[in-house]
PDB file of C-alpha atoms in Angstrom:
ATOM      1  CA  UNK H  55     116.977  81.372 -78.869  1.00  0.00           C
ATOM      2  CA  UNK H  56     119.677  78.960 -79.201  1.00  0.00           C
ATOM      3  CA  UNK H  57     120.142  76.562 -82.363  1.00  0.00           C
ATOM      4  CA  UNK H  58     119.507  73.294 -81.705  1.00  0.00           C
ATOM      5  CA  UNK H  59     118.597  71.552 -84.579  1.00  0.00           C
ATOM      6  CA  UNK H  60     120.778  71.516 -87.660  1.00  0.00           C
ATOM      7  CA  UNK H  61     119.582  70.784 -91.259  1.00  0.00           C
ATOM      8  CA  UNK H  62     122.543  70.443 -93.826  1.00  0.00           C
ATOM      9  CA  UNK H  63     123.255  69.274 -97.490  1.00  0.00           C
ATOM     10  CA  UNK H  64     125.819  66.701 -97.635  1.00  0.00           C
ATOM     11  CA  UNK H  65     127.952  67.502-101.469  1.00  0.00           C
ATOM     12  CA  UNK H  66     128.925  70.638-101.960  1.00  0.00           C
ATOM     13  CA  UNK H  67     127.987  71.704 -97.916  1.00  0.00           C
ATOM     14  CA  UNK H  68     129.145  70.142 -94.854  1.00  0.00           C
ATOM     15  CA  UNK H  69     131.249  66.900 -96.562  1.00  0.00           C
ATOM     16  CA  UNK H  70     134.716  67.089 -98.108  1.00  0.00           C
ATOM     17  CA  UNK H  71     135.363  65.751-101.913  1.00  0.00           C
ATOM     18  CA  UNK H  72     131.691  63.795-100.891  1.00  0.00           C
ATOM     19  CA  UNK H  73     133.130  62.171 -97.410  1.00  0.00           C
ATOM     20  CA  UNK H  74     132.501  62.959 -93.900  1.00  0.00           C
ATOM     21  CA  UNK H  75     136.005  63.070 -92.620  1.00  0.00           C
ATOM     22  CA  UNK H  76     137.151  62.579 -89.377  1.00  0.00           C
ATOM     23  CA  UNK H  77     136.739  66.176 -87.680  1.00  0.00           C
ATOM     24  CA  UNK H  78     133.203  66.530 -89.395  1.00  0.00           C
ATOM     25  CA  UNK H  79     132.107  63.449 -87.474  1.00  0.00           C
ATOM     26  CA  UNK H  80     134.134  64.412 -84.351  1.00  0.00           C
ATOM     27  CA  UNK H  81     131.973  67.851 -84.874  1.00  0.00           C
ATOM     28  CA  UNK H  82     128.833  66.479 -84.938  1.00  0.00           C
ATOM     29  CA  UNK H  83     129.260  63.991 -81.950  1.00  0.00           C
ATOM     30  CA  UNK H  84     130.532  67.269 -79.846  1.00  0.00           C
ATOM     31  CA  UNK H  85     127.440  68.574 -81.195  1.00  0.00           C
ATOM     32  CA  UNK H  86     125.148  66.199 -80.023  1.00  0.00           C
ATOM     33  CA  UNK H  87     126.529  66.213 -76.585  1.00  0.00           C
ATOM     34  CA  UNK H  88     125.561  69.871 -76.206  1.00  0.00           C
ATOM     35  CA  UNK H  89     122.170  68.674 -77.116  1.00  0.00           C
ATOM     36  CA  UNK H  90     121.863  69.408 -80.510  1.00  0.00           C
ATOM     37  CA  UNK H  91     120.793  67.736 -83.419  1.00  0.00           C
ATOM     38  CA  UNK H  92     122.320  67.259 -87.012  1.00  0.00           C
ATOM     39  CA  UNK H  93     120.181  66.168 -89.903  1.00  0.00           C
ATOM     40  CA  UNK H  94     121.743  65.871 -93.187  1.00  0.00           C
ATOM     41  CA  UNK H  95     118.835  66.660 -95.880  1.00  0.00           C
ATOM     42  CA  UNK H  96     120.202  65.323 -98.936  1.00  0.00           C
ATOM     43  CA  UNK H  97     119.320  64.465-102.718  1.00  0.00           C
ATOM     44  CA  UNK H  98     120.861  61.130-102.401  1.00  0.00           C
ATOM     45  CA  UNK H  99     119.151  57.771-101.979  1.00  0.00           C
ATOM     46  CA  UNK H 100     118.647  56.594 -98.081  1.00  0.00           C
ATOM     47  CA  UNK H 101     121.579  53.925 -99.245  1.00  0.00           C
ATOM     48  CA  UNK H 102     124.372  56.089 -99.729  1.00  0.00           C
ATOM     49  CA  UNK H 103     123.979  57.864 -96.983  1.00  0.00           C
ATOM     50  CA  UNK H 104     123.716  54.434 -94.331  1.00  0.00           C
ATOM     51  CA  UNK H 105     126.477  53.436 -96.517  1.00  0.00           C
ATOM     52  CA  UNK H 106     128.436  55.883 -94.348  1.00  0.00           C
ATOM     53  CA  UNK H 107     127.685  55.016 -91.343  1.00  0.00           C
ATOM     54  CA  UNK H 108     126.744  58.250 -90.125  1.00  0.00           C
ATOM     55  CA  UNK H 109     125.907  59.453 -86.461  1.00  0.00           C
ATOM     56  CA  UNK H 110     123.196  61.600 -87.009  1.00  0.00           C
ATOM     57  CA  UNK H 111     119.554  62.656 -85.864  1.00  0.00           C
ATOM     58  CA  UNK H 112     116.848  61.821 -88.196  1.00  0.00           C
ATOM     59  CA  UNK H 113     117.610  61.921 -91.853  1.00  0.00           C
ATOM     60  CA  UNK H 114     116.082  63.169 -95.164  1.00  0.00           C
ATOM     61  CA  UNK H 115     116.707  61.472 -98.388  1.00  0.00           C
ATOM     62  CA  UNK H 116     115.556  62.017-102.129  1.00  0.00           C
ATOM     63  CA  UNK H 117     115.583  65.863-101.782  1.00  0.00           C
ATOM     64  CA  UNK H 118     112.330  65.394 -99.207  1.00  0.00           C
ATOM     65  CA  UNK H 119     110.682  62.699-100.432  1.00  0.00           C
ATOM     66  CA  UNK H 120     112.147  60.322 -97.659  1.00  0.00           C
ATOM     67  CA  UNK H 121     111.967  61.148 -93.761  1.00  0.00           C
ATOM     68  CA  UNK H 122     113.707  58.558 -91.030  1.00  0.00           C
ATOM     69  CA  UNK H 123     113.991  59.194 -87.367  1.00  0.00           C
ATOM     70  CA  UNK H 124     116.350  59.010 -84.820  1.00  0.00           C
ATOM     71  CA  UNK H 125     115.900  54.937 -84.884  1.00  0.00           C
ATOM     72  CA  UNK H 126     116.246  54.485 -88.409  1.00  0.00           C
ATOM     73  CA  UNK H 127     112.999  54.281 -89.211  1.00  0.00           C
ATOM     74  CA  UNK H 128     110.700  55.809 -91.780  1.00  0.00           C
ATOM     75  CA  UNK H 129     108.217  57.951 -90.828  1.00  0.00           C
ATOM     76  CA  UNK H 130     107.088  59.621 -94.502  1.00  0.00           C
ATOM     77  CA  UNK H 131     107.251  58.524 -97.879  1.00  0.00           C
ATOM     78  CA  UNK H 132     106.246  60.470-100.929  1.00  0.00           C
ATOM     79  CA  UNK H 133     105.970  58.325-103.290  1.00  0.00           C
ATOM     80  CA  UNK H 134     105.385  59.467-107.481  1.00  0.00           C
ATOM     81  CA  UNK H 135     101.661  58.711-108.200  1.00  0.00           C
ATOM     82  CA  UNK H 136     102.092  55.434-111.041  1.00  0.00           C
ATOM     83  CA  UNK H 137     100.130  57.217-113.749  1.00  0.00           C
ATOM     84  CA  UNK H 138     102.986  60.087-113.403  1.00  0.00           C
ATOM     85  CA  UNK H 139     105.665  57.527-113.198  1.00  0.00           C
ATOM     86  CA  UNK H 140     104.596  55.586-116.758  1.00  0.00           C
ATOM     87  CA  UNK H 141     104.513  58.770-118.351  1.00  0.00           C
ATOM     88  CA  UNK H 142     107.907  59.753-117.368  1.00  0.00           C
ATOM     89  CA  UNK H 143     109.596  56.247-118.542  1.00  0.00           C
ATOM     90  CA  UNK H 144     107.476  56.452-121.648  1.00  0.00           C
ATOM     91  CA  UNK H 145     108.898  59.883-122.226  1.00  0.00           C
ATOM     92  CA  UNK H 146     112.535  59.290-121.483  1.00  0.00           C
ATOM     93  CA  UNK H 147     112.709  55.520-121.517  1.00  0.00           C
ATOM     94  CA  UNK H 148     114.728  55.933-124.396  1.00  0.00           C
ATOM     95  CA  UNK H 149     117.544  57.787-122.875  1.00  0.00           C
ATOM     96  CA  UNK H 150     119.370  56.323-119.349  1.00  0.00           C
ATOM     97  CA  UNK H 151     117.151  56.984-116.686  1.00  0.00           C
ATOM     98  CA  UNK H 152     116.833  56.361-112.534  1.00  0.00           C
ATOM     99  CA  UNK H 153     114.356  54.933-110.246  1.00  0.00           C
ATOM    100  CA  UNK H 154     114.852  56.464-106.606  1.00  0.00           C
ATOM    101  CA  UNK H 155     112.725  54.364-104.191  1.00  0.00           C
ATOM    102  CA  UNK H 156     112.891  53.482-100.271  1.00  0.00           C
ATOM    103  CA  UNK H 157     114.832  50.296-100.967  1.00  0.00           C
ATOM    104  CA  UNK H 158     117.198  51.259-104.272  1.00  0.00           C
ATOM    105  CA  UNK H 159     117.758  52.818-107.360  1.00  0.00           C
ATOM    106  CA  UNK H 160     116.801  51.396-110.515  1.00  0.00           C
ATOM    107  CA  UNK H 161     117.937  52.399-114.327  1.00  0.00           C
ATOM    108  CA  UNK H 162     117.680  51.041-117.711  1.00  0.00           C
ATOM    109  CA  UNK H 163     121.070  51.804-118.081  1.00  0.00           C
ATOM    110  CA  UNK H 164     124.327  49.633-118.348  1.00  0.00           C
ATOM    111  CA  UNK H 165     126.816  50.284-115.252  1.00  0.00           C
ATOM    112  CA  UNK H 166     129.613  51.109-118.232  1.00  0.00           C
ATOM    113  CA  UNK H 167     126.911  54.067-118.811  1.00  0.00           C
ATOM    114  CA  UNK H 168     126.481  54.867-115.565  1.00  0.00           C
ATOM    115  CA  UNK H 169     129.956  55.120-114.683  1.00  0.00           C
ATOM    116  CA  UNK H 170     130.378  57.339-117.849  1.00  0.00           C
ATOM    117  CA  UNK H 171     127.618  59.832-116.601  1.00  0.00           C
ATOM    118  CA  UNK H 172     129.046  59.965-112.901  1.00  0.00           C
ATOM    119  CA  UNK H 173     132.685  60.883-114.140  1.00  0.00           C
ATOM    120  CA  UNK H 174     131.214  63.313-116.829  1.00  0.00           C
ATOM    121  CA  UNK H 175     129.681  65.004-113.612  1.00  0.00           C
ATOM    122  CA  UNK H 176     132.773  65.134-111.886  1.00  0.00           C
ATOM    123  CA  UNK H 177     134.593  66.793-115.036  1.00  0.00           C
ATOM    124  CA  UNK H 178     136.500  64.111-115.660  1.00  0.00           C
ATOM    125  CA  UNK H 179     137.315  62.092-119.405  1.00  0.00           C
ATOM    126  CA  UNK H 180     134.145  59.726-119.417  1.00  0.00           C
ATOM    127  CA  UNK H 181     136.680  56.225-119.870  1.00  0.00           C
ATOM    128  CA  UNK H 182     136.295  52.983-118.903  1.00  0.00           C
ATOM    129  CA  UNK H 183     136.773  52.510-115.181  1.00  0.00           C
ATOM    130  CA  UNK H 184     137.071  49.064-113.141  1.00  0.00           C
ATOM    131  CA  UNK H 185     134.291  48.323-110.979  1.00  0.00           C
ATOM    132  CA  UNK H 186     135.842  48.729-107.835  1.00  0.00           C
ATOM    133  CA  UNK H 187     136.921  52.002-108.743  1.00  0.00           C
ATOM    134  CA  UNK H 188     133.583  52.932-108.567  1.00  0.00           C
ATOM    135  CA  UNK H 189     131.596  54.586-105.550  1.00  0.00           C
ATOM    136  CA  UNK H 190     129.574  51.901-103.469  1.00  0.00           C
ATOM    137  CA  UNK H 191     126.557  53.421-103.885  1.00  0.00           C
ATOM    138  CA  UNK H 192     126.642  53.320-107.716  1.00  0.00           C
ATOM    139  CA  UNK H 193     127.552  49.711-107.615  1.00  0.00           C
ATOM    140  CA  UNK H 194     124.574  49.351-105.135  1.00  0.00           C
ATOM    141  CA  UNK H 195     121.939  50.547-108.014  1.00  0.00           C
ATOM    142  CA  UNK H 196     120.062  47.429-110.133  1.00  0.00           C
ATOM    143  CA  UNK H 197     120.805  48.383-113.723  1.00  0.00           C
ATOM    144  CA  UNK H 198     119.419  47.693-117.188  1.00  0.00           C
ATOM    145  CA  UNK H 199     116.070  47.444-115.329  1.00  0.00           C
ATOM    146  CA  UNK H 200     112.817  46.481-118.295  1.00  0.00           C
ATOM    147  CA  UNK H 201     111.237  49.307-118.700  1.00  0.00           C
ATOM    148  CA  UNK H 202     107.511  47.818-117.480  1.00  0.00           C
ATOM    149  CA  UNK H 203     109.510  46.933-114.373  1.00  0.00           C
ATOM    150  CA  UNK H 204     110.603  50.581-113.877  1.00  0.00           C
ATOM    151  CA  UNK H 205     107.008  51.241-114.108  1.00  0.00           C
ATOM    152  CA  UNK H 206     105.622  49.265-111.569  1.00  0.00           C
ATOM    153  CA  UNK H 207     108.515  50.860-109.073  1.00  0.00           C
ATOM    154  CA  UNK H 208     106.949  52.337-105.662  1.00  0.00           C
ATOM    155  CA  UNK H 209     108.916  55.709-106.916  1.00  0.00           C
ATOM    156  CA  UNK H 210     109.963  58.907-104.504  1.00  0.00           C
ATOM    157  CA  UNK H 211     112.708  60.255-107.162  1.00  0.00           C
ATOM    158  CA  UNK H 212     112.800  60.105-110.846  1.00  0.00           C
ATOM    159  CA  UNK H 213     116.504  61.276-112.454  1.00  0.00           C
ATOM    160  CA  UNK H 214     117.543  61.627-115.989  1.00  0.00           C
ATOM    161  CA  UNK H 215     121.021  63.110-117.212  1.00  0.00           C
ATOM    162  CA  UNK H 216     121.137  65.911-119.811  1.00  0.00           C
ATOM    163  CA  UNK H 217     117.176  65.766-120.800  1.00  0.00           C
ATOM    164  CA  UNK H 218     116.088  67.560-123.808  1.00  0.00           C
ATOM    165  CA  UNK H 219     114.930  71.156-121.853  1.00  0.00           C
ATOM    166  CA  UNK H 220     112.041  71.682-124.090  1.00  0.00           C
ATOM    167  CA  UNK H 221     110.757  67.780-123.808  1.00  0.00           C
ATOM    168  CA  UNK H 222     111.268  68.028-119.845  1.00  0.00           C
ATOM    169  CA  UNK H 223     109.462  71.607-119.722  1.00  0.00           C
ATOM    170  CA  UNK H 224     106.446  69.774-121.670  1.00  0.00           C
ATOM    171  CA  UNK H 225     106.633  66.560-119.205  1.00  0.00           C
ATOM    172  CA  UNK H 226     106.389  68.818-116.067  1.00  0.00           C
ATOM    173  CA  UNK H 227     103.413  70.856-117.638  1.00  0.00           C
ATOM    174  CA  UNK H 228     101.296  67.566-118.111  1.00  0.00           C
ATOM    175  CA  UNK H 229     102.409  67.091-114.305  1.00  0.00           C
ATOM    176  CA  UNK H 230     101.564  70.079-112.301  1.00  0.00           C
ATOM    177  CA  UNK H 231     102.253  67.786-109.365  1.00  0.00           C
ATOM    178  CA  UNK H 232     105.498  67.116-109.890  1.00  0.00           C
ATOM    179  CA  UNK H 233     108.728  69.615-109.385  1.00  0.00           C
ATOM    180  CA  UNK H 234     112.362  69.340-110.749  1.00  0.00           C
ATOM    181  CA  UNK H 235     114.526  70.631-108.058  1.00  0.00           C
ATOM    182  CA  UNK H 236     118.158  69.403-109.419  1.00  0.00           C
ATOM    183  CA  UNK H 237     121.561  69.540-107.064  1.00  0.00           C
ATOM    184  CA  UNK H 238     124.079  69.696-110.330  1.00  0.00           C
ATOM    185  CA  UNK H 239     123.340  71.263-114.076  1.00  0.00           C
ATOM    186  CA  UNK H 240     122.837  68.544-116.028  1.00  0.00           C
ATOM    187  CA  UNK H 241     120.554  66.395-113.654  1.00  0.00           C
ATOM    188  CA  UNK H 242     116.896  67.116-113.378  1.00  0.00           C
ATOM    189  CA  UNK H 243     115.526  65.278-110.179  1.00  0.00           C
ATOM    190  CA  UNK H 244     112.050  65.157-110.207  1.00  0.00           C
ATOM    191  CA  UNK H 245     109.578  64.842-106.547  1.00  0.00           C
ATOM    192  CA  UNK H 246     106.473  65.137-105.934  1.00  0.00           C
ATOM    193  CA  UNK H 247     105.505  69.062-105.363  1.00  0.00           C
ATOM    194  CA  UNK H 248     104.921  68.751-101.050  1.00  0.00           C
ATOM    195  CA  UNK H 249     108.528  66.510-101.179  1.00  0.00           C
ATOM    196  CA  UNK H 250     110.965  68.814-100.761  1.00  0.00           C
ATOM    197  CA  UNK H 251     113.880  69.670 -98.824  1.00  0.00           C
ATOM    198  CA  UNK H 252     111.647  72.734 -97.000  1.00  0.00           C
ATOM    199  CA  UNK H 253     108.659  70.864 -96.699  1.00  0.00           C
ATOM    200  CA  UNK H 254     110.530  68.400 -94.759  1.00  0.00           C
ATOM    201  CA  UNK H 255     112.207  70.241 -92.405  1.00  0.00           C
ATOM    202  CA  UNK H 256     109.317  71.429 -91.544  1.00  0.00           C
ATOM    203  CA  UNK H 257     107.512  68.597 -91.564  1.00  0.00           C
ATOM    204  CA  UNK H 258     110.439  67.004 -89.084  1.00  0.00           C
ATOM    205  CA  UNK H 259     110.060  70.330 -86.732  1.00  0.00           C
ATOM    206  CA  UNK H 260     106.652  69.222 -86.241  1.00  0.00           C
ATOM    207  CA  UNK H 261     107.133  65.990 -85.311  1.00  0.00           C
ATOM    208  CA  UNK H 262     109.735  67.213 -83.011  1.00  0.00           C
ATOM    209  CA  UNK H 263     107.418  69.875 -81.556  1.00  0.00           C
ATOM    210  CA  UNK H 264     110.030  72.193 -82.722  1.00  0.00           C
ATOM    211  CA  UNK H 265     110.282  75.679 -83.742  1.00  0.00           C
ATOM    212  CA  UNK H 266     112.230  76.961 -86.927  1.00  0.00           C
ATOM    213  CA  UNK H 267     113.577  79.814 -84.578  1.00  0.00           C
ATOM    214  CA  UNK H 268     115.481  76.687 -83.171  1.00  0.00           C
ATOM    215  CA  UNK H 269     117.368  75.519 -86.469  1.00  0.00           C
ATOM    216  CA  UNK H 270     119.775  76.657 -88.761  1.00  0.00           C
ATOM    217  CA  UNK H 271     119.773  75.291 -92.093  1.00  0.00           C
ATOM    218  CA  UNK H 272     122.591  75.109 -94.870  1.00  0.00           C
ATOM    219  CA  UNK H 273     122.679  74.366 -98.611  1.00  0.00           C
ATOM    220  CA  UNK H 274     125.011  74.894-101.578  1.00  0.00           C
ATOM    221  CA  UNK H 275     122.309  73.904-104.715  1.00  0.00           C
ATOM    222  CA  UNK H 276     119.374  74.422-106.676  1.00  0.00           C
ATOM    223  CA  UNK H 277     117.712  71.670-104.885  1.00  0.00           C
ATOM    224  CA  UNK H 278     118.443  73.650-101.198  1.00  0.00           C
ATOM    225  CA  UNK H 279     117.072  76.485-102.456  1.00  0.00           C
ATOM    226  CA  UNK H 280     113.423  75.528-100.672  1.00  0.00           C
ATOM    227  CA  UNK H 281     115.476  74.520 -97.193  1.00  0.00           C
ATOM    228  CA  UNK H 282     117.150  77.843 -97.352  1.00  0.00           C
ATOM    229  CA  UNK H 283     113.670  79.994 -97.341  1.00  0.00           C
ATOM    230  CA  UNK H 284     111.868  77.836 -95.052  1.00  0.00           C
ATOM    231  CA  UNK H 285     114.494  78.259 -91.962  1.00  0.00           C
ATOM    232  CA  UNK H 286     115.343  81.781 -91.134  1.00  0.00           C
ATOM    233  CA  UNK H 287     118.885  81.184 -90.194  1.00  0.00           C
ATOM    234  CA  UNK H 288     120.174  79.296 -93.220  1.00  0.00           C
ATOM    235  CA  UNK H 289     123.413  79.723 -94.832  1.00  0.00           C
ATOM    236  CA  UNK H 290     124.775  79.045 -98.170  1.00  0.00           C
ATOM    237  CA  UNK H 291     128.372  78.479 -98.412  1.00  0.00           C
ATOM    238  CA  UNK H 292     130.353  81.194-100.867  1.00  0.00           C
ATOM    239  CA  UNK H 293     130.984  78.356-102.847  1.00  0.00           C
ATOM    240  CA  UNK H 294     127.744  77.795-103.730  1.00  0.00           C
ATOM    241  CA  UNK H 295     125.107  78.025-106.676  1.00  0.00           C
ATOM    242  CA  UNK H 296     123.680  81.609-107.102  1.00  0.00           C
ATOM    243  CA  UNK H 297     120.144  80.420-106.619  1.00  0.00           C
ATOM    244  CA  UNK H 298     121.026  79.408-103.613  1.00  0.00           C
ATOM    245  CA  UNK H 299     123.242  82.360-102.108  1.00  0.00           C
ATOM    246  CA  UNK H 300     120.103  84.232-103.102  1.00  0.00           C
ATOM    247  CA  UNK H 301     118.071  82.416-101.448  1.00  0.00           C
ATOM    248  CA  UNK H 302     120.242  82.194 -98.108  1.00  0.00           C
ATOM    249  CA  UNK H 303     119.899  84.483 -95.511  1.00  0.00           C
ATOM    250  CA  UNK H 304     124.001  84.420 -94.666  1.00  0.00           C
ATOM    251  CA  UNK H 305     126.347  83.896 -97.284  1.00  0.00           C
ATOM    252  CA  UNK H 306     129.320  81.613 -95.550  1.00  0.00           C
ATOM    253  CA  UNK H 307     132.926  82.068 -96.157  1.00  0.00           C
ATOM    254  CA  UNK H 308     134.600  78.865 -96.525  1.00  0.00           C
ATOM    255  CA  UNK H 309     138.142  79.209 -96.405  1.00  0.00           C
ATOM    256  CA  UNK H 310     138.846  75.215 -95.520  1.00  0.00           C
ATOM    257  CA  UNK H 311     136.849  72.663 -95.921  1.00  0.00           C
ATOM    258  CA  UNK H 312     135.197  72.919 -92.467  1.00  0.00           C
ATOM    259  CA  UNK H 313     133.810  76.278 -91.962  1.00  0.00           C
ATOM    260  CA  UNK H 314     130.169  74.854 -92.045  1.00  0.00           C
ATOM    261  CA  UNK H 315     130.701  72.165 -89.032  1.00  0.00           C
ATOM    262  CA  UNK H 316     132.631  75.493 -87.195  1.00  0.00           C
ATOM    263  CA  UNK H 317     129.838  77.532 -88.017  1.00  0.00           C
ATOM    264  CA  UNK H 318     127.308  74.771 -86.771  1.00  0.00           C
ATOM    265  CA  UNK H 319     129.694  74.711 -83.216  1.00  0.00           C
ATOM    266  CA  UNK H 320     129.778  78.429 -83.451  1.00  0.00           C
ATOM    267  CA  UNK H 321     125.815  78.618 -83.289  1.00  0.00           C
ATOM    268  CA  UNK H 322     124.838  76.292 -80.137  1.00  0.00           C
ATOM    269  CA  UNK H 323     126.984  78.218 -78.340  1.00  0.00           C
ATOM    270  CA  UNK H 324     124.252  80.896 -78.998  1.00  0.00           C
TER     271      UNK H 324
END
């Protein structure tokens, strides 16, 4: 059976340094006139990925949590049950926290601070840096949010930077619901259990009247790992975390930056 439907991370996988460049979009518009369909399943908020401007089928944001069609619209929303919410900005509230919903991100947190965690991520010296430096979708997030206004958020993502492992292991026990599924160390990103990267693939297959024998699926992090066991053809490039080169069926070789968009041509050719 041919692969028709393609599910793929965005860092890490099919973009280059965190852009789609001109011969990944050129890809994926060859792609769709064979009849197939990209969907880029990604951690990031719904904004930074329209942001883009991307020419794509269907898209899933917040590691799951967020599903849009072909038209742009929503079609599921998994949003953090409140009582869950207040306990997790009473928890960490005193450390920079995020607030992933449909419409934004939200966080206590100074943009200086913010700015200082994104570079950190990136390896590089956490110094000031000019606004416009900055990547639009951090300049896009509301910051030093009150904390009772965090709480009254209609959540799908919760994020915090560097969180005490033994006071996040205690937090998640208290919330059997919840799962921390993060794309980078450092970064737990915390969903609701049935939003996750697998559950909605599948949950888009359905609504396509799809089969999984029809996609191909590929993932570089922690957060993929779910996306790489629920499609049988799923590949994790070499590059990749271990968790989720275990988890892939294929291990890809990447010896430029677009072996993923070549393997994705590759496939619908059957």
């Amino acid at each position: 059976m041919a692969v028709k439907l393609f599910f793929t991370d965005l860092d890490g996988t099919l973009m280059v340094n965190h852009r789609l460049d001109s011969r990944i979009r050129q890809g994926i518009e060859a792609l769709r006139r064979q009849g197939g369909h990209v969907i880029f399943n990604t951690g990031r908020p719904p904004m930074s990925v329209w942001q883009m401007q991307p020419e794509v089928d269907w898209l899933i944001c917040a590691n799951g949590a967020l599903i849009y069609d072909g038209e742009g619209e929503l079609v599921s929303e998994k949003r953090i049950d409140p009582k869950d919410l207040r306990d997790f900005v009473m928890t960490f509230g005193s450390e920079p926290i995020e607030i992933v919903t449909k419409d934004g991100v939200y966080s206590n947190a100074s943009l200086g601070e913010l700015s200082r965690m994104f570079l950190k991520r990136k390896g590089l010296p956490a110094i000031p840096v000019f606004s416009f430096l900055l990547p639009p979708f951090l300049k896009s997030w509301e910051t030093r949010v009150p904390a009772g206004t965090l709480m009254g958020l209609p959540a799908v993502k919760l994020e915090i930077h560097d969180a005490d492992p033994e006071k996040m292991k205690r937090f998640l026990d208290r919330h059997p619901d919840l799962v921390n599924a993060p794309s980078m160390s450092g970064l737990s990103e915390i969903t609701r259990r049935d939003a996750t990267k697998g559950t909605a693939a599948l949950e888009v297959l359905d609504l396509l009247q799809m089969d999984a024998g029809q996609a191909a699926a590929f993932g570089d992090g922690i957060n993929d790992i779910t996306l790489l066991e629920a499609i049988p053809e799923s590949y994790a490039p070499e590059t990749g975390s271990e968790q989720a080169k275990n988890a892939a069926a294929h291990i890809l070789p990447m010896p430029d930056d677009h072996a993923v968009i070549r393997k994705m041509e590759e496939l619908i050719r059957g």
